[in-house]
Short mmCIF file of C-alpha atoms in Angstrom, two decimals:
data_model
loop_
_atom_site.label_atom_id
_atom_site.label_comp_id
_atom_site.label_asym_id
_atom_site.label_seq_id
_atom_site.Cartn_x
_atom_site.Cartn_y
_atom_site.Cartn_z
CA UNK P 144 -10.71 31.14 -51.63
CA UNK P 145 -9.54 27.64 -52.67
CA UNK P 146 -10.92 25.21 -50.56
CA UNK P 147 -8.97 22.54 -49.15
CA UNK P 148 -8.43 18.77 -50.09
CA UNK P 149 -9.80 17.85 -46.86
CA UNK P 150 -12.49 19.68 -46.75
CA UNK P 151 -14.11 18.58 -49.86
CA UNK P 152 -16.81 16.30 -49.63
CA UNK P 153 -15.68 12.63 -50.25
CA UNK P 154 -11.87 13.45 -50.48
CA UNK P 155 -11.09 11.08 -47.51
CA UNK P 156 -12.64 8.24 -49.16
CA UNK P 157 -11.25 9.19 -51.99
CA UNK P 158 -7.69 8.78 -50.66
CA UNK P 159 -9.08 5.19 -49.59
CA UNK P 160 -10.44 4.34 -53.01
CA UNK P 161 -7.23 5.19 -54.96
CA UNK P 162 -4.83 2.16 -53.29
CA UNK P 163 -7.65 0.08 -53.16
CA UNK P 164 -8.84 -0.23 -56.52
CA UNK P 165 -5.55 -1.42 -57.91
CA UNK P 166 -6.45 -4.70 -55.29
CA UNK P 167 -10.02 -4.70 -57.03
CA UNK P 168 -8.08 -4.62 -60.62
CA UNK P 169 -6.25 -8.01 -59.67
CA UNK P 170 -9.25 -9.52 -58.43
CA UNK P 171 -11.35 -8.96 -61.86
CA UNK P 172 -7.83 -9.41 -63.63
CA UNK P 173 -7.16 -12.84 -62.27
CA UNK P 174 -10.94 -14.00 -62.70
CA UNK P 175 -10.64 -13.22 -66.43
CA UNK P 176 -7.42 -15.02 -66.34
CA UNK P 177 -8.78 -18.22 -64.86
CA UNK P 178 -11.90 -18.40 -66.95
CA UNK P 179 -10.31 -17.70 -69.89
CA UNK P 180 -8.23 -21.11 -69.81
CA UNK P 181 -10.72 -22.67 -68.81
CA UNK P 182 -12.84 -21.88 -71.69
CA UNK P 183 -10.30 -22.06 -74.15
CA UNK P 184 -8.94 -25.84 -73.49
CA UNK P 185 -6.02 -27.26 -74.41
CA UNK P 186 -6.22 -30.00 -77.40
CA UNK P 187 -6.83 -33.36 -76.40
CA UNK P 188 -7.80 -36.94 -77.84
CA UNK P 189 -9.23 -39.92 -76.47
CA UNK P 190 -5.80 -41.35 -75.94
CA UNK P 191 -4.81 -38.51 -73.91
CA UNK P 192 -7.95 -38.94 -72.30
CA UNK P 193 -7.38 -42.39 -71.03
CA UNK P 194 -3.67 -41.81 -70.10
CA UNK P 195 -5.04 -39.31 -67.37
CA UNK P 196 -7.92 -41.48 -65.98
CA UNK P 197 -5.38 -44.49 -65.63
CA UNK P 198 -2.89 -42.22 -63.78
CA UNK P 199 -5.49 -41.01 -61.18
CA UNK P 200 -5.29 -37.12 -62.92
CA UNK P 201 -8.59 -37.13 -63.57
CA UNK P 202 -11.79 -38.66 -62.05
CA UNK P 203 -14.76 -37.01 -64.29
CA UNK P 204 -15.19 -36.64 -68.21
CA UNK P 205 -18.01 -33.73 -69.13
CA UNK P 206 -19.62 -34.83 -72.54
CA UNK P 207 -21.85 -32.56 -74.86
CA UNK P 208 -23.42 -34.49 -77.54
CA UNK P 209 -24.92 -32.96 -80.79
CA UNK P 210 -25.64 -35.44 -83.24
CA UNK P 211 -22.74 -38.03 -83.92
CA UNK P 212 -20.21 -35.72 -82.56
CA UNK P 213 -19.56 -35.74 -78.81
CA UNK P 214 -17.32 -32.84 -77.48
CA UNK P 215 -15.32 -33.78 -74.65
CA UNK P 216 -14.15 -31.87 -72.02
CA UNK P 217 -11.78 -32.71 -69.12
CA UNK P 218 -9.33 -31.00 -66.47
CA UNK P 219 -6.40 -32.43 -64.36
CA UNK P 220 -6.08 -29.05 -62.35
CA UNK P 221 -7.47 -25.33 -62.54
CA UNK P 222 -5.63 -24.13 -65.45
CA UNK P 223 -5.33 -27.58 -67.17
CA UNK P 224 -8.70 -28.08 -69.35
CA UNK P 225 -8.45 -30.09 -72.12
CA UNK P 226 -11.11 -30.87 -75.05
CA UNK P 227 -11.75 -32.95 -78.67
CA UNK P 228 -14.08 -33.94 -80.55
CA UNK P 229 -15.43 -37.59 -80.31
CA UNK P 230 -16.39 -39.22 -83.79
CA UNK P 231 -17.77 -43.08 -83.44
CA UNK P 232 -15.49 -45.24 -85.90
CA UNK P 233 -18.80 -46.92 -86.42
CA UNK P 234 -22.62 -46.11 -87.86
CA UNK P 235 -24.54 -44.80 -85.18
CA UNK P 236 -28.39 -43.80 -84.97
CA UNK P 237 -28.11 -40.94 -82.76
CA UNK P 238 -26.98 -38.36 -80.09
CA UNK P 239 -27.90 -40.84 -77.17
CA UNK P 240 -26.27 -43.42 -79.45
CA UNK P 241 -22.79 -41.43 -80.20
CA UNK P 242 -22.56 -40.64 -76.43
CA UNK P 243 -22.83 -44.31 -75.15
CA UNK P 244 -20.40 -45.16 -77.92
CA UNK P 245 -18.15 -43.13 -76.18
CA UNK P 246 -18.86 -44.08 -72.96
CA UNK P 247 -17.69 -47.58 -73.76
CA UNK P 248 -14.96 -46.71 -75.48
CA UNK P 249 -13.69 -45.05 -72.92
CA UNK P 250 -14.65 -47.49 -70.45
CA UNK P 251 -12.90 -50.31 -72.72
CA UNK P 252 -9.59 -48.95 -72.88
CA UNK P 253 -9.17 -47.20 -69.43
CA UNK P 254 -10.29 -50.90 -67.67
CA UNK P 255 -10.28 -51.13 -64.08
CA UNK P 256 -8.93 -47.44 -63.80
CA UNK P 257 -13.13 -46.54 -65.09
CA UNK P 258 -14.73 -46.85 -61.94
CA UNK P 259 -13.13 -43.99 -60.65
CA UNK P 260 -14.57 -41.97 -63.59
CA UNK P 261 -18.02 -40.28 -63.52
CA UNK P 262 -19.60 -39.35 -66.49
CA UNK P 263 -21.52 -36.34 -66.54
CA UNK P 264 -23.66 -33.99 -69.30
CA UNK P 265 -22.26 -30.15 -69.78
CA UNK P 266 -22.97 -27.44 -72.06
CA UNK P 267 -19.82 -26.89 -74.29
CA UNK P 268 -20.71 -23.36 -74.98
CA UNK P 269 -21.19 -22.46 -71.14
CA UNK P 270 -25.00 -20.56 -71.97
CA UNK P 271 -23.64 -18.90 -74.77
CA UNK P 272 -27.02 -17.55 -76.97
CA UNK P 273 -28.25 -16.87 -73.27
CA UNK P 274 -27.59 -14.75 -70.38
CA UNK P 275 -24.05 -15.02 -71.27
CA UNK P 276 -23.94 -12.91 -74.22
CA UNK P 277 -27.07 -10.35 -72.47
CA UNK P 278 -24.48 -9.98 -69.60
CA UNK P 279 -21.07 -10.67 -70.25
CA UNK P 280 -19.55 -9.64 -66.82
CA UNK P 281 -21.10 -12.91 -65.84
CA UNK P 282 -17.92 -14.19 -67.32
CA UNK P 283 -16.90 -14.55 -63.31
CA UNK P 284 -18.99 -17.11 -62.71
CA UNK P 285 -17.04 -19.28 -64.98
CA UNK P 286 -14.11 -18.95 -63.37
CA UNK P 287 -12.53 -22.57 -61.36
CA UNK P 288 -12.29 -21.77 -58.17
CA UNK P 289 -15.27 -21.10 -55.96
CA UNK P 290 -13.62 -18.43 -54.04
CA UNK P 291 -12.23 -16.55 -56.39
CA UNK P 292 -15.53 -16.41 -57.67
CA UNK P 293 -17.38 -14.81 -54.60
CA UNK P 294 -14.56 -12.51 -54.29
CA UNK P 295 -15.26 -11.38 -57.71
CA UNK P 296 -18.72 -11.11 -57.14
CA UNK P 297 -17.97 -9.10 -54.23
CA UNK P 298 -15.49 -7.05 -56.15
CA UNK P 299 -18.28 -6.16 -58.81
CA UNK P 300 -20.45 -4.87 -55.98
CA UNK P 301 -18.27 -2.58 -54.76
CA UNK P 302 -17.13 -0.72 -57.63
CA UNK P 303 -20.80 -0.55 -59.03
CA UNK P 304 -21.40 0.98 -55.16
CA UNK P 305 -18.46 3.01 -56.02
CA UNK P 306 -20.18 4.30 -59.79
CA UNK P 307 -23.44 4.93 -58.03
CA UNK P 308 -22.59 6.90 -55.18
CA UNK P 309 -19.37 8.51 -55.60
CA UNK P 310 -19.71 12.51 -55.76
CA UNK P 311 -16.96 13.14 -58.22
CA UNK P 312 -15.85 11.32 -61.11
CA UNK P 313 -12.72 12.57 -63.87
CA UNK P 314 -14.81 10.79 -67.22
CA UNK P 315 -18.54 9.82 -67.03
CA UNK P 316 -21.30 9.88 -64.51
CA UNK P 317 -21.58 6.25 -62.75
CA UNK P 318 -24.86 5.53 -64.15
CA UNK P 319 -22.87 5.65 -67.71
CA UNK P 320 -20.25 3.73 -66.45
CA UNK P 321 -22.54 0.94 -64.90
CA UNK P 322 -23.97 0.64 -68.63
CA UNK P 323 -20.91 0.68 -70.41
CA UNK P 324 -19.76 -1.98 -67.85
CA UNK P 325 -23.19 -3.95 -68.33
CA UNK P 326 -23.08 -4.32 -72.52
CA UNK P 327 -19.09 -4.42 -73.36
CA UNK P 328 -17.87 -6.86 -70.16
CA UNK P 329 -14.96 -4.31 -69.92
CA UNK P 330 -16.31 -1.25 -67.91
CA UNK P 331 -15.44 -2.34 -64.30
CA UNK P 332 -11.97 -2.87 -65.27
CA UNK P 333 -11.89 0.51 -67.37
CA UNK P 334 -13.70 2.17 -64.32
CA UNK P 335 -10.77 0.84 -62.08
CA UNK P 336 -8.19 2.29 -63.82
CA UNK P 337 -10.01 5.40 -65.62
CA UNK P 338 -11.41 6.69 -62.29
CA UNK P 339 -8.87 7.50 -59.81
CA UNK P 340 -10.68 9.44 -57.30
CA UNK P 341 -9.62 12.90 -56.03
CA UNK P 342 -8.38 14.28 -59.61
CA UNK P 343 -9.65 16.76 -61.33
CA UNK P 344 -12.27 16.34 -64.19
CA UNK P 345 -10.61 15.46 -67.43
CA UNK P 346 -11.41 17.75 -69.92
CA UNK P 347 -13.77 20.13 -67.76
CA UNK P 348 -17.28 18.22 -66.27
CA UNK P 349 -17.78 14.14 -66.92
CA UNK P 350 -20.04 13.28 -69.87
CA UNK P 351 -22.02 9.84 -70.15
CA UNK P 352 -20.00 9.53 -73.38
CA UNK P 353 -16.46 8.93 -72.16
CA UNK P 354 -17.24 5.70 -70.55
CA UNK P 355 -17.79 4.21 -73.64
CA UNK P 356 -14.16 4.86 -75.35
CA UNK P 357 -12.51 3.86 -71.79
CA UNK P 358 -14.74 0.73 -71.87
CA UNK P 359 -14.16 -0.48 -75.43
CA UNK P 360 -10.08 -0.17 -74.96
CA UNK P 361 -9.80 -1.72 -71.94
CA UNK P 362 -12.05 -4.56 -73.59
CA UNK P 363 -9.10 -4.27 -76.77
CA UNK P 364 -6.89 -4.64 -73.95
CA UNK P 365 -8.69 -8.00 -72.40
CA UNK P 366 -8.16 -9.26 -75.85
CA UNK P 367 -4.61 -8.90 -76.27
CA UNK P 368 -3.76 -9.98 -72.69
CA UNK P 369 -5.84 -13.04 -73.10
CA UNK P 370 -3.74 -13.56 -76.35
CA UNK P 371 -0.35 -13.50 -74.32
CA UNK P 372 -2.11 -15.81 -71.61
CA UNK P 373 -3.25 -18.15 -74.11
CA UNK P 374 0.22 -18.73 -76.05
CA UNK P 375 2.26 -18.82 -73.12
CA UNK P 376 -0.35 -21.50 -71.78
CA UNK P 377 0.05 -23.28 -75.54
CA UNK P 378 -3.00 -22.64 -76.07
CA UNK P 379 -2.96 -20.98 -79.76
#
């Protein structure tokens, strides 16, 4: 006899997890939306630079110096990063040299409008040959806003609960998931949408194997929307 719906275990959270993993998909889709423009700047030049400490847009310039070249980074509002490349007009001896070069120049041409600025030391690839590239859902923690990124956090948690204790799942077994998720970057989104909860098994039972395929087109999917985010933003 066929058993009912309800009487399965797990089908009532089930009907729970369905709605509210397309409010989970927002959450991760937004956080890759704001990080993403703000690690892809927009082009900018010392000119531009000064323009926006001398009408208030701007109060603190992030420099990364690697020999004479001093990248430059600066925002005017969450989704408004903008970067160049500092080369001193002049001989200089060194990093520490390049970077006070700038400094003044800076200083020079913004005048009194430069004592509003602070000056401050970043790392223009954000960790990148680090932890970064080991993990890259810590992507999140990139992202502008400091609530948006404890809500992602938080959103992370719960669908890795979600992988690790659910009883039925249509592709992959959560532990597969969890690594697909943990190398590509992509598999809590492609969890999200791949795993909708009271269906049937895709297929017949879930093998570790199909969390992989889900995972790398979702991340192909990333790619494009970032793509369309970054030339609307004028950013390619």
């Amino acid at each position: 006899m066929t058993q009912r719906l309800s009487a399965v275990p797990g089908a009532r959270s089930d009907r729970v997890w369905r709605p509210a993993r397309w409010a989970l998909l927002l959450v991760l889709l937004l956080s890759f939306v704001t990080t993403l423009l703000r690690v892809v700047p927009a082009s900018g030049s010392t000119r531009a630079l000064v323009a926006d400490i001398k009408a208030g847009r701007t109060h603190a310039v992030r420099m990364d110096a690697e020999g004479t070249d001093v990248t430059v980074r600066w925002s005017t509002g969450p989704f408004s990063e903008h970067s160049y490349v500092y080369r001193p007009a002049g001989f200089v001896a060194g990093t520490d040299e390049a970077a006070r070069d700038f400094t003044a120049t800076v200083t020079r041409a913004a005048g009194a409008s430069a004592q509003r600025i602070r000056f401050s030391d970043f790392d223009a690839g954000y960790g990148a040959g680090g932890l970064t590239l080991l993990v890259p859902v810590a992507y999140v923690l990139l992202t502008p806003w400091t609530w948006l990124r404890l809500l992602a956090i938080l959103t992370g948690a719960v669908v890795l609960a979600r992988m690790l204790t659910a009883r039925r799942h249509r592709l992959a077994d959560g532990p597969a998931w969890a690594l697909a998720g943990l190398v590509t970057g992509a598999g809590l989104l492609a969890y999200l949408w791949a795993e909708s909860g009271a269906e049937e098994p895709a297929a017949g039972t879930p093998r570790w194997w199909r969390a992989w395929p889900a995972a790398l087109a979702t991340g192909a999917g990333m790619g494009v929307l970032g793509a369309v985010v970054l030339l609307a933003a004028g950013r390619l």
